[in-house]
Tab-separated table of C-alpha atoms in Angstrom:
chain	number	residue	atom	x	y	z
A	1004	MET	CA	7.963	22.052	31.039
A	1005	ASP	CA	9.194	22.909	27.553
A	1006	GLY	CA	6.578	21.556	25.116
A	1007	THR	CA	9.005	21.520	22.202
A	1008	LEU	CA	11.452	19.383	24.127
A	1009	ILE	CA	8.672	16.988	25.085
A	1010	GLY	CA	7.590	16.776	21.440
A	1011	LEU	CA	11.097	15.988	20.183
A	1012	VAL	CA	11.619	13.399	22.933
A	1013	ALA	CA	8.282	11.851	21.956
A	1014	PHE	CA	9.406	11.453	18.326
A	1015	GLY	CA	12.590	9.769	19.519
A	1016	ALA	CA	10.620	7.502	21.854
A	1017	VAL	CA	8.293	6.409	19.034
A	1018	LEU	CA	11.254	5.556	16.785
A	1019	PHE	CA	12.829	3.626	19.673
A	1020	LEU	CA	9.655	1.588	20.208
A	1021	LEU	CA	9.407	0.902	16.477
A	1022	ALA	CA	13.000	-0.351	16.531
A	1023	LEU	CA	11.884	-2.775	19.272
A	1024	ARG	CA	9.125	-3.947	16.870
A	1025	VAL	CA	6.269	-2.491	18.903
A	1026	PRO	CA	3.254	-2.111	16.553
A	1027	ILE	CA	3.101	1.492	15.386
A	1028	ALA	CA	-0.525	1.990	16.488
A	1029	PHE	CA	0.365	1.185	20.098
A	1030	ALA	CA	3.654	3.095	19.967
A	1031	LEU	CA	1.959	6.297	18.772
A	1032	ALA	CA	-0.984	6.044	21.168
A	1033	ALA	CA	1.153	5.167	24.204
A	1034	ILE	CA	3.734	7.927	23.716
A	1035	ALA	CA	1.036	10.505	22.943
A	1036	THR	CA	-0.966	9.551	26.031
A	1037	ILE	CA	2.070	9.657	28.335
A	1038	GLY	CA	3.285	12.918	26.805
A	1039	THR	CA	-0.125	14.558	27.148
A	1040	PHE	CA	-0.348	13.458	30.779
A	1041	VAL	CA	3.112	14.936	31.520
A	1042	ILE	CA	2.224	18.281	29.902
A	1043	PHE	CA	-1.013	18.665	31.858
A	1044	ALA	CA	0.535	17.385	35.089
A	1045	PHE	CA	3.259	20.052	35.004
A	1046	ARG	CA	1.088	22.841	33.583
A	1047	THR	CA	1.076	24.769	36.840
A	1048	GLY	CA	4.789	24.227	37.445
A	1049	ALA	CA	4.446	21.706	40.266
A	1050	PHE	CA	3.681	18.046	39.504
A	1051	ALA	CA	-0.100	17.581	39.899
A	1052	PRO	CA	-1.182	14.245	38.343
A	1053	GLU	CA	-4.768	14.531	39.585
A	1054	ARG	CA	-5.237	17.552	37.284
A	1055	ALA	CA	-3.932	15.681	34.226
A	1056	ILE	CA	-6.199	12.630	34.189
A	1057	ARG	CA	-9.361	14.261	32.876
A	1058	PRO	CA	-7.843	16.385	30.037
A	1059	THR	CA	-5.619	13.469	28.965
A	1060	THR	CA	-8.490	10.993	28.694
A	1061	SER	CA	-10.577	13.647	26.943
A	1062	LEU	CA	-7.887	14.231	24.313
A	1063	VAL	CA	-7.300	10.507	23.747
A	1064	PHE	CA	-10.911	9.388	23.499
A	1065	SER	CA	-12.355	12.386	21.669
A	1066	ASN	CA	-9.741	12.314	18.909
A	1067	SER	CA	-9.943	8.558	18.329
A	1068	PHE	CA	-13.766	8.705	18.414
A	1069	ASP	CA	-13.917	11.561	15.908
A	1070	LEU	CA	-11.567	9.755	13.528
A	1071	ILE	CA	-13.344	6.395	13.574
A	1072	HIS	CA	-16.648	8.149	12.931
A	1073	SER	CA	-15.213	10.020	9.937
A	1074	TYR	CA	-17.311	9.541	6.790
A	1075	ASP	CA	-14.212	9.575	4.559
A	1076	LEU	CA	-12.666	6.700	6.500
A	1077	SER	CA	-15.456	4.408	5.276
A	1078	MET	CA	-13.697	4.384	1.892
A	1079	ILE	CA	-10.938	2.169	3.265
A	1080	PRO	CA	-13.027	-0.951	4.001
A	1081	LEU	CA	-14.925	-0.444	0.754
A	1082	PHE	CA	-11.815	-0.331	-1.433
A	1083	VAL	CA	-10.147	-3.148	0.508
A	1084	ALA	CA	-13.272	-5.266	0.000
A	1085	LEU	CA	-13.318	-4.329	-3.676
A	1086	GLY	CA	-9.799	-5.693	-4.104
A	1087	HIS	CA	-10.591	-9.025	-2.448
A	1088	ILE	CA	-13.894	-9.481	-4.283
A	1089	ALA	CA	-12.445	-8.492	-7.665
A	1090	TYR	CA	-9.594	-10.964	-7.215
A	1091	ARG	CA	-11.896	-13.853	-6.303
A	1092	ALA	CA	-14.233	-12.924	-9.168
A	1093	ASP	CA	-11.231	-13.224	-11.538
A	1094	ILE	CA	-11.606	-9.568	-12.559
A	1095	THR	CA	-8.102	-8.368	-11.692
A	1096	THR	CA	-6.254	-11.294	-13.269
A	1097	LYS	CA	-7.953	-10.716	-16.639
A	1098	ILE	CA	-5.970	-7.488	-17.010
A	1099	TYR	CA	-2.714	-9.416	-16.809
A	1100	HIS	CA	-3.915	-12.085	-19.232
A	1101	ALA	CA	-4.986	-9.429	-21.757
A	1102	ALA	CA	-1.624	-7.658	-21.478
A	1103	ARG	CA	0.111	-11.051	-21.743
A	1104	VAL	CA	-1.540	-11.697	-25.112
A	1105	TRP	CA	-1.027	-8.202	-26.523
A	1106	LEU	CA	2.636	-7.954	-25.473
A	1107	ALA	CA	3.634	-11.553	-26.253
A	1108	LYS	CA	5.844	-10.610	-29.203
A	1109	VAL	CA	7.510	-7.619	-27.493
A	1110	PRO	CA	10.941	-8.238	-25.914
A	1111	GLY	CA	10.316	-8.976	-22.231
A	1112	GLY	CA	6.588	-9.239	-22.939
A	1113	VAL	CA	5.679	-11.317	-19.876
A	1114	ALA	CA	7.534	-8.929	-17.547
A	1115	MET	CA	5.836	-5.967	-19.238
A	1116	ALA	CA	2.476	-7.682	-18.924
A	1117	SER	CA	3.207	-8.169	-15.217
A	1118	VAL	CA	3.769	-4.433	-14.761
A	1119	VAL	CA	0.627	-3.592	-16.742
A	1120	GLY	CA	-1.271	-6.177	-14.701
A	1121	CYS	CA	0.013	-4.559	-11.518
A	1122	GLY	CA	-1.164	-1.182	-12.798
A	1123	GLY	CA	-4.598	-2.584	-13.561
A	1124	PHE	CA	-4.799	-4.380	-10.230
A	1125	SER	CA	-3.805	-1.133	-8.497
A	1126	ALA	CA	-6.589	0.723	-10.290
A	1127	ILE	CA	-9.079	-1.469	-8.447
A	1128	THR	CA	-7.554	-2.395	-5.093
A	1129	GLY	CA	-5.439	0.591	-3.971
A	1130	SER	CA	-2.965	-1.531	-2.009
A	1131	SER	CA	0.677	-2.007	-3.026
A	1132	ILE	CA	1.308	-4.972	-0.717
A	1133	ALA	CA	-1.828	-6.777	-1.918
A	1134	CYS	CA	-0.888	-6.025	-5.513
A	1135	ALA	CA	2.649	-7.421	-5.152
A	1136	SER	CA	1.406	-10.481	-3.268
A	1137	THR	CA	-1.369	-11.355	-5.719
A	1138	MET	CA	0.455	-10.599	-8.963
A	1139	GLY	CA	3.609	-12.220	-7.611
A	1140	ARG	CA	1.781	-15.548	-7.282
A	1141	ILE	CA	0.473	-15.264	-10.843
A	1142	CYS	CA	3.296	-13.691	-12.837
A	1143	THR	CA	6.607	-14.581	-11.201
A	1144	PRO	CA	6.267	-18.402	-11.413
A	1145	GLU	CA	5.262	-18.105	-15.071
A	1146	MET	CA	8.315	-15.972	-15.914
A	1147	LEU	CA	10.650	-18.343	-14.072
A	1148	SER	CA	9.114	-21.360	-15.830
A	1149	VAL	CA	9.813	-19.937	-19.313
A	1150	GLY	CA	13.431	-19.073	-18.487
A	1151	TYR	CA	13.350	-15.389	-17.479
A	1152	ASP	CA	16.285	-13.988	-15.545
A	1153	LYS	CA	15.434	-14.398	-11.853
A	1154	ARG	CA	16.227	-10.750	-11.174
A	1155	LEU	CA	13.867	-9.562	-13.901
A	1156	ALA	CA	11.096	-12.017	-13.010
A	1157	THR	CA	10.978	-10.880	-9.380
A	1158	ALA	CA	11.990	-7.222	-9.538
A	1159	SER	CA	9.459	-6.337	-12.254
A	1160	VAL	CA	6.553	-7.505	-10.062
A	1161	ALA	CA	7.966	-5.968	-6.875
A	1162	ALA	CA	8.359	-2.610	-8.648
A	1163	GLY	CA	5.028	-2.907	-10.452
A	1164	GLY	CA	3.303	-3.561	-7.142
A	1165	THR	CA	4.279	-0.109	-5.893
A	1166	LEU	CA	1.906	1.417	-8.444
A	1167	GLY	CA	-0.896	0.613	-5.989
A	1168	SER	CA	0.242	3.569	-3.891
A	1169	LEU	CA	-0.096	6.110	-6.706
A	1170	ILE	CA	-2.774	4.930	-9.119
A	1171	PRO	CA	-6.260	5.598	-7.703
A	1172	PRO	CA	-7.854	4.362	-5.563
A	1173	SER	CA	-5.036	4.451	-3.004
A	1174	VAL	CA	-5.374	3.768	0.705
A	1175	LEU	CA	-2.372	6.039	1.326
A	1176	PHE	CA	-4.123	8.922	-0.466
A	1177	ILE	CA	-7.195	8.377	1.730
A	1178	ILE	CA	-5.140	8.560	4.926
A	1179	TYR	CA	-3.219	11.596	3.656
A	1180	GLY	CA	-6.480	13.356	2.748
A	1181	ILE	CA	-8.029	12.698	6.155
A	1182	PHE	CA	-5.024	13.935	8.125
A	1183	THR	CA	-4.404	17.017	5.953
A	1184	GLU	CA	-8.101	17.790	5.365
A	1185	THR	CA	-7.651	17.881	1.593
A	1186	SER	CA	-10.026	16.535	-1.041
A	1187	ILE	CA	-9.552	12.784	-1.449
A	1188	SER	CA	-11.284	12.914	-4.827
A	1189	GLN	CA	-8.721	15.447	-6.049
A	1190	LEU	CA	-5.884	13.371	-4.604
A	1191	PHE	CA	-7.110	10.321	-6.524
A	1192	LEU	CA	-7.168	12.275	-9.771
A	1193	ALA	CA	-3.768	13.835	-9.049
A	1194	GLY	CA	-2.166	10.389	-8.936
A	1195	ILE	CA	-3.299	9.315	-12.412
A	1196	LEU	CA	-0.654	10.953	-14.640
A	1197	PRO	CA	2.299	10.333	-12.260
A	1198	GLY	CA	1.127	6.720	-11.965
A	1199	ILE	CA	0.999	6.300	-15.740
A	1200	VAL	CA	4.432	7.907	-16.133
A	1201	SER	CA	5.826	5.518	-13.502
A	1202	LEU	CA	4.283	2.544	-15.296
A	1203	LEU	CA	5.730	3.630	-18.654
A	1204	GLY	CA	9.117	4.117	-16.986
A	1205	PHE	CA	9.054	0.524	-15.698
A	1206	LEU	CA	8.157	-0.743	-19.172
A	1207	LEU	CA	11.104	1.196	-20.603
A	1208	VAL	CA	13.446	-0.366	-18.035
A	1209	ILE	CA	12.323	-3.854	-19.058
A	1210	PHE	CA	12.650	-3.071	-22.786
A	1211	ILE	CA	16.198	-1.708	-22.422
A	1212	TRP	CA	17.173	-4.560	-20.071
A	1213	VAL	CA	16.060	-7.238	-22.553
A	1214	LYS	CA	17.503	-5.420	-25.565
A	1215	ARG	CA	20.927	-5.307	-23.890
A	1216	ASP	CA	20.647	-8.870	-22.567
A	1217	PRO	CA	18.311	-10.970	-24.773
A	1218	ASP	CA	18.952	-14.045	-22.606
A	1219	ALA	CA	17.178	-12.306	-19.713
A	1220	ALA	CA	13.811	-12.896	-21.421
A	1221	PRO	CA	13.482	-15.673	-24.032
A	1222	ALA	CA	11.434	-14.663	-27.075
A	1223	TYR	CA	7.893	-15.991	-27.431
A	1224	THR	CA	7.710	-18.626	-30.180
A	1225	GLY	CA	3.961	-19.224	-30.310
A	1226	THR	CA	1.329	-17.673	-32.543
A	1227	ILE	CA	-0.985	-14.855	-31.484
A	1228	THR	CA	-3.803	-13.814	-33.815
A	1229	MET	CA	-5.849	-10.640	-33.778
A	1230	ALA	CA	-8.808	-12.755	-32.736
A	1231	ASP	CA	-6.861	-13.839	-29.658
A	1232	ARG	CA	-6.041	-10.226	-28.858
A	1233	GLY	CA	-9.630	-9.123	-29.320
A	1234	ARG	CA	-10.935	-11.940	-27.143
A	1235	ALA	CA	-8.445	-11.126	-24.376
A	1236	ALA	CA	-9.340	-7.430	-24.491
A	1237	LEU	CA	-13.073	-8.160	-24.289
A	1238	GLU	CA	-12.597	-10.454	-21.297
A	1239	SER	CA	-11.065	-7.577	-19.318
A	1240	TRP	CA	-14.169	-5.374	-19.600
A	1241	PRO	CA	-15.182	-5.718	-15.908
A	1242	ALA	CA	-11.871	-4.210	-14.752
A	1243	VAL	CA	-12.209	-1.355	-17.242
A	1244	LEU	CA	-15.766	-0.729	-16.073
A	1245	LEU	CA	-14.727	-0.506	-12.407
A	1246	PHE	CA	-11.890	1.903	-13.228
A	1247	VAL	CA	-14.229	4.081	-15.304
A	1248	ILE	CA	-16.726	4.194	-12.425
A	1249	ILE	CA	-14.019	5.312	-9.997
A	1250	VAL	CA	-12.159	7.840	-12.144
A	1251	GLY	CA	-14.908	8.900	-14.544
A	1252	GLY	CA	-17.507	9.122	-11.790
A	1253	ILE	CA	-15.279	11.264	-9.560
A	1254	TYR	CA	-13.997	13.488	-12.399
A	1255	GLY	CA	-17.491	14.023	-13.796
A	1256	GLY	CA	-18.909	14.889	-10.383
A	1257	ILE	CA	-21.302	11.917	-10.524
A	1258	PHE	CA	-19.915	10.259	-7.396
A	1259	THR	CA	-17.882	11.182	-4.390
A	1260	ALA	CA	-14.929	8.868	-3.777
A	1261	THR	CA	-16.908	7.020	-1.090
A	1262	GLU	CA	-19.932	6.596	-3.346
A	1263	ALA	CA	-17.709	5.358	-6.194
A	1264	ALA	CA	-16.227	2.748	-3.867
A	1265	ALA	CA	-19.675	1.530	-2.802
A	1266	VAL	CA	-20.930	1.348	-6.392
A	1267	CYS	CA	-17.815	-0.577	-7.479
A	1268	VAL	CA	-18.162	-3.134	-4.669
A	1269	SER	CA	-21.779	-3.746	-5.671
A	1270	ALA	CA	-20.823	-3.984	-9.352
A	1271	ALA	CA	-17.958	-6.410	-8.644
A	1272	VAL	CA	-20.231	-8.707	-6.618
A	1273	LEU	CA	-22.912	-8.609	-9.319
A	1274	ILE	CA	-20.405	-9.326	-12.120
A	1275	GLY	CA	-18.850	-12.184	-10.170
A	1276	LEU	CA	-22.225	-13.787	-9.464
A	1277	VAL	CA	-23.506	-13.392	-13.032
A	1278	GLN	CA	-20.298	-14.891	-14.468
A	1279	ARG	CA	-20.488	-17.669	-11.845
A	1280	LYS	CA	-16.969	-17.004	-10.615
A	1281	LEU	CA	-17.954	-15.741	-7.190
A	1282	THR	CA	-19.461	-17.997	-4.536
A	1283	LEU	CA	-21.006	-17.129	-1.185
A	1284	ARG	CA	-17.977	-18.678	0.491
A	1285	ALA	CA	-15.676	-16.423	-1.563
A	1286	ILE	CA	-17.723	-13.374	-0.561
A	1287	TRP	CA	-17.506	-14.388	3.102
A	1288	GLU	CA	-13.708	-14.861	2.886
A	1289	SER	CA	-13.389	-11.474	1.167
A	1290	LEU	CA	-15.356	-9.754	3.922
A	1291	ARG	CA	-13.382	-11.579	6.621
A	1292	GLU	CA	-10.027	-10.470	5.180
A	1293	THR	CA	-11.416	-6.958	4.711
A	1294	CYS	CA	-12.290	-6.772	8.418
A	1295	ILE	CA	-8.808	-7.919	9.439
A	1296	GLN	CA	-6.993	-5.427	7.187
A	1297	THR	CA	-9.364	-2.561	7.983
A	1298	THR	CA	-9.006	-3.083	11.728
A	1299	SER	CA	-5.234	-2.845	11.409
A	1300	ILE	CA	-5.434	0.370	9.387
A	1301	PHE	CA	-8.021	1.908	11.722
A	1302	LEU	CA	-5.882	1.175	14.777
A	1303	ILE	CA	-2.910	2.904	13.157
A	1304	ALA	CA	-5.067	5.850	12.118
A	1305	ALA	CA	-6.531	6.204	15.624
A	1306	GLY	CA	-3.085	6.092	17.238
A	1307	ALA	CA	-1.855	8.646	14.704
A	1308	LYS	CA	-4.793	10.978	15.373
A	1309	ILE	CA	-3.998	10.961	19.104
A	1310	PHE	CA	-0.339	11.603	18.325
A	1311	VAL	CA	-1.206	14.528	16.023
A	1312	ALA	CA	-3.302	16.121	18.790
A	1313	PHE	CA	-0.425	15.651	21.234
A	1314	ILE	CA	2.085	17.256	18.818
A	1315	ALA	CA	-0.258	20.240	18.399
A	1316	LEU	CA	-0.347	20.536	22.198
A	1317	THR	CA	3.469	20.624	22.467
A	1318	GLY	CA	3.867	23.444	19.932
A	1319	VAL	CA	6.855	21.720	18.346
A	1320	ALA	CA	5.552	22.209	14.798
A	1321	PRO	CA	5.449	26.056	14.963
A	1322	ASP	CA	8.933	26.054	16.502
A	1323	ILE	CA	10.303	23.945	13.644
A	1324	VAL	CA	8.605	26.191	11.086
A	1325	GLU	CA	10.146	29.234	12.752
A	1326	ALA	CA	13.601	27.615	12.761
A	1327	VAL	CA	13.396	26.639	9.079
A	1328	THR	CA	12.115	30.093	8.130
A	1329	ALA	CA	14.959	31.734	10.044
A	1330	ALA	CA	17.440	29.500	8.190
A	1331	GLU	CA	16.046	30.935	4.909
A	1332	LEU	CA	16.090	27.610	3.115
A	1333	SER	CA	15.122	27.858	-0.537
A	1334	PRO	CA	12.072	25.818	-1.668
A	1335	VAL	CA	14.376	23.491	-3.609
A	1336	LEU	CA	16.560	22.797	-0.566
A	1337	LEU	CA	13.491	22.280	1.615
A	1338	MET	CA	11.993	19.703	-0.770
A	1339	ALA	CA	15.371	17.995	-1.125
A	1340	ALA	CA	15.653	17.730	2.664
A	1341	ILE	CA	12.100	16.388	2.946
A	1342	ALA	CA	12.794	13.825	0.214
A	1343	LEU	CA	15.933	12.618	1.998
A	1344	ILE	CA	14.017	12.247	5.276
A	1345	TYR	CA	11.290	10.163	3.640
A	1346	LEU	CA	13.780	8.032	1.702
A	1347	ALA	CA	15.769	7.369	4.879
A	1348	LEU	CA	12.648	6.421	6.863
A	1349	GLY	CA	11.447	4.308	3.927
A	1350	MET	CA	14.435	2.026	4.411
A	1351	PHE	CA	13.134	0.914	7.813
A	1352	LEU	CA	9.419	1.759	8.290
A	1353	ASP	CA	6.186	0.872	6.508
A	1354	PRO	CA	4.467	3.599	4.394
A	1355	ILE	CA	1.499	4.252	6.693
A	1356	GLY	CA	3.791	4.533	9.702
A	1357	ILE	CA	6.045	7.025	7.937
A	1358	MET	CA	3.105	9.143	6.858
A	1359	VAL	CA	1.365	9.428	10.209
A	1360	LEU	CA	4.673	10.053	11.968
A	1361	THR	CA	5.873	12.861	9.683
A	1362	LEU	CA	2.768	14.727	8.513
A	1363	PRO	CA	2.238	16.654	11.787
A	1364	LEU	CA	5.608	18.344	11.204
A	1365	MET	CA	5.710	18.494	7.404
A	1366	ILE	CA	2.317	20.043	6.664
A	1367	PRO	CA	2.927	23.310	8.612
A	1368	LEU	CA	6.229	23.695	6.732
A	1369	ILE	CA	4.576	23.104	3.371
A	1370	GLU	CA	1.804	25.596	4.125
A	1371	THR	CA	4.342	28.198	5.261
A	1372	TYR	CA	6.175	27.909	1.939
A	1373	GLY	CA	2.903	28.139	0.015
A	1374	PHE	CA	3.126	24.718	-1.661
A	1375	ASP	CA	-0.027	23.024	-2.919
A	1376	LEU	CA	-1.120	20.251	-0.529
A	1377	ILE	CA	-2.511	18.128	-3.393
A	1378	TRP	CA	0.841	18.264	-5.198
A	1379	PHE	CA	2.724	17.575	-1.979
A	1380	GLY	CA	0.490	14.564	-1.382
A	1381	VAL	CA	1.588	13.080	-4.710
A	1382	VAL	CA	5.236	13.765	-3.825
A	1383	VAL	CA	4.847	12.062	-0.445
A	1384	ILE	CA	3.099	9.011	-1.929
A	1385	LYS	CA	5.805	8.698	-4.591
A	1386	LEU	CA	8.471	8.807	-1.876
A	1387	LEU	CA	6.607	6.149	0.090
A	1388	GLU	CA	6.303	4.112	-3.100
A	1389	ILE	CA	10.080	4.212	-3.518
A	1390	GLY	CA	10.460	3.083	0.093
A	1391	LEU	CA	8.526	-0.104	-0.706
A	1392	ILE	CA	11.436	-1.382	-2.813
A	1393	THR	CA	14.368	0.274	-1.028
A	1394	PRO	CA	16.745	-1.994	0.937
A	1395	PRO	CA	17.073	-3.163	3.619
A	1396	VAL	CA	13.324	-3.248	4.403
A	1397	GLY	CA	11.613	-3.035	1.025
A	1398	LEU	CA	8.236	-4.544	1.922
A	1399	ASN	CA	7.319	-5.439	-1.663
A	1400	VAL	CA	10.654	-7.187	-2.126
A	1401	PHE	CA	10.045	-9.334	0.952
A	1402	VAL	CA	6.530	-10.120	-0.297
A	1403	ILE	CA	7.942	-11.416	-3.585
A	1404	ALA	CA	10.676	-13.276	-1.711
A	1405	GLY	CA	7.932	-15.011	0.255
A	1406	VAL	CA	6.216	-16.015	-2.983
A	1407	VAL	CA	9.275	-17.529	-4.692
A	1408	GLY	CA	10.742	-19.034	-1.521
A	1409	ARG	CA	14.316	-20.257	-1.735
A	1410	ASP	CA	14.354	-20.285	-5.534
A	1411	VAL	CA	15.539	-16.663	-5.653
A	1412	PRO	CA	17.717	-15.202	-2.855
A	1413	ILE	CA	16.521	-11.797	-1.649
A	1414	ASP	CA	19.810	-10.147	-2.622
A	1415	ARG	CA	19.122	-11.151	-6.247
A	1416	ILE	CA	15.740	-9.435	-6.093
A	1417	PHE	CA	17.313	-6.246	-4.733
A	1418	ALA	CA	19.946	-6.464	-7.498
A	1419	GLY	CA	17.183	-6.329	-10.095
A	1420	ILE	CA	15.306	-3.594	-8.232
A	1421	ALA	CA	18.196	-1.116	-8.693
A	1422	ARG	CA	17.222	-0.396	-12.326
A	1423	PHE	CA	13.603	0.304	-11.410
A	1424	LEU	CA	14.672	2.508	-8.508
A	1425	SER	CA	16.622	4.751	-10.869
A	1426	VAL	CA	13.479	5.368	-12.927
A	1427	ASP	CA	11.463	6.015	-9.764
A	1428	VAL	CA	13.930	8.724	-8.742
A	1429	LEU	CA	13.694	10.353	-12.190
A	1430	VAL	CA	9.887	10.333	-12.016
A	1431	LEU	CA	10.053	11.839	-8.511
A	1432	ILE	CA	12.229	14.684	-9.814
A	1433	LEU	CA	9.777	15.202	-12.684
A	1434	ILE	CA	6.814	15.389	-10.278
A	1435	MET	CA	8.655	17.938	-8.132
A	1436	ALA	CA	9.836	20.027	-11.085
A	1437	VAL	CA	6.513	19.988	-12.975
A	1438	PRO	CA	3.609	20.330	-10.490
A	1439	ALA	CA	1.178	20.530	-13.426
A	1440	LEU	CA	1.737	16.802	-14.003
A	1441	SER	CA	-0.155	16.180	-10.767
A	1442	LEU	CA	-2.524	19.153	-10.724
A	1443	VAL	CA	-3.858	19.431	-14.292
A	1444	ILE	CA	-6.536	16.747	-13.875
A	1445	PRO	CA	-7.834	17.491	-10.331
A	1446	TYR	CA	-8.083	21.229	-10.968
A	1447	SER	CA	-10.013	20.702	-14.200
A	1448	MET	CA	-12.652	18.442	-12.608
């Protein structure tokens, strides 16, 4: 049977199962297993199922086993645990409180502090959903209580939460690095400048919004002294220390990304215990939630690994590369087409699902055109980041909607998101047009 046809049908079948709300891990694994069985059963022309059982089970079990035993994959539970422990030790929230004090007199200061807090939270946890959920509970009620426009109060946190995808450490970068066999340490460093540019862009949106509509963010009438600012900055030292260990340790060659994660988890536990903000019960709850989240991610990764092996077996990727090469698409048109595909999928699927579904086809194309895989990783993560706030299924928007309940209709949140989306698109264009923005730090390590 035609392997390319089987591969294309398999992609359609996965999308169909996802539309039926079948979990993506099971959809990928099931379609890959059935497709592999069909290919081996018809290999000799006639249908011979007895010849397909052994190679199919070998492909399924060997690929999932190899993935789960990957050393790099151990980073995921470590960074997930770091986020939970740092939150319960009150490390992540101190970043927001420090930004709240320093930006109190700036127009839209609380909204800006929320975005900065999201950036700081992202620099420790690496999860956009967790960032939006946690910071949403802290920042959004406070903004609503002081009279902020409901669109600004919700959209700023939903958009700020997406920074968890780009600012290291990022779970999405880890998965991308494993499936493309690129350096995860370099990917982490590549996300720093684009992440900072995105953060500054969000701050600019808030500033312009409040300048044009002062009623959207009432001015702060209290008094903030330099002593208050200094005290707030000093209280955020644990978060700064953890970020320095991750970024400074990786850049300086002191730690690998996995070692940095382990050191940071140990440091966060020690800081929490010394400051008496972390109890044994809190540590247990952190580890419990880490196991639940990690299991979910591992199941998706295992299903994706099986699916990648199946796609390689069909030969659909080389056929697509050959077709695109024959069409003589320019690099600009190719990247524009890829961006449109990711943006379209981002409207309906979660980021991890999009990544594991598309990478088997995208990476051969990118390598054929000679693009840098580190740079392309940043582009992909930025596209996935945009998908987190793109209607109709912007996951971060629904997270914030769950936090505020019926106080703010979801259409109002999406109405506020539009301004942040425009900046995200501009930053995406900048990343594509200026690869050095992503590559200058990792290639100087």
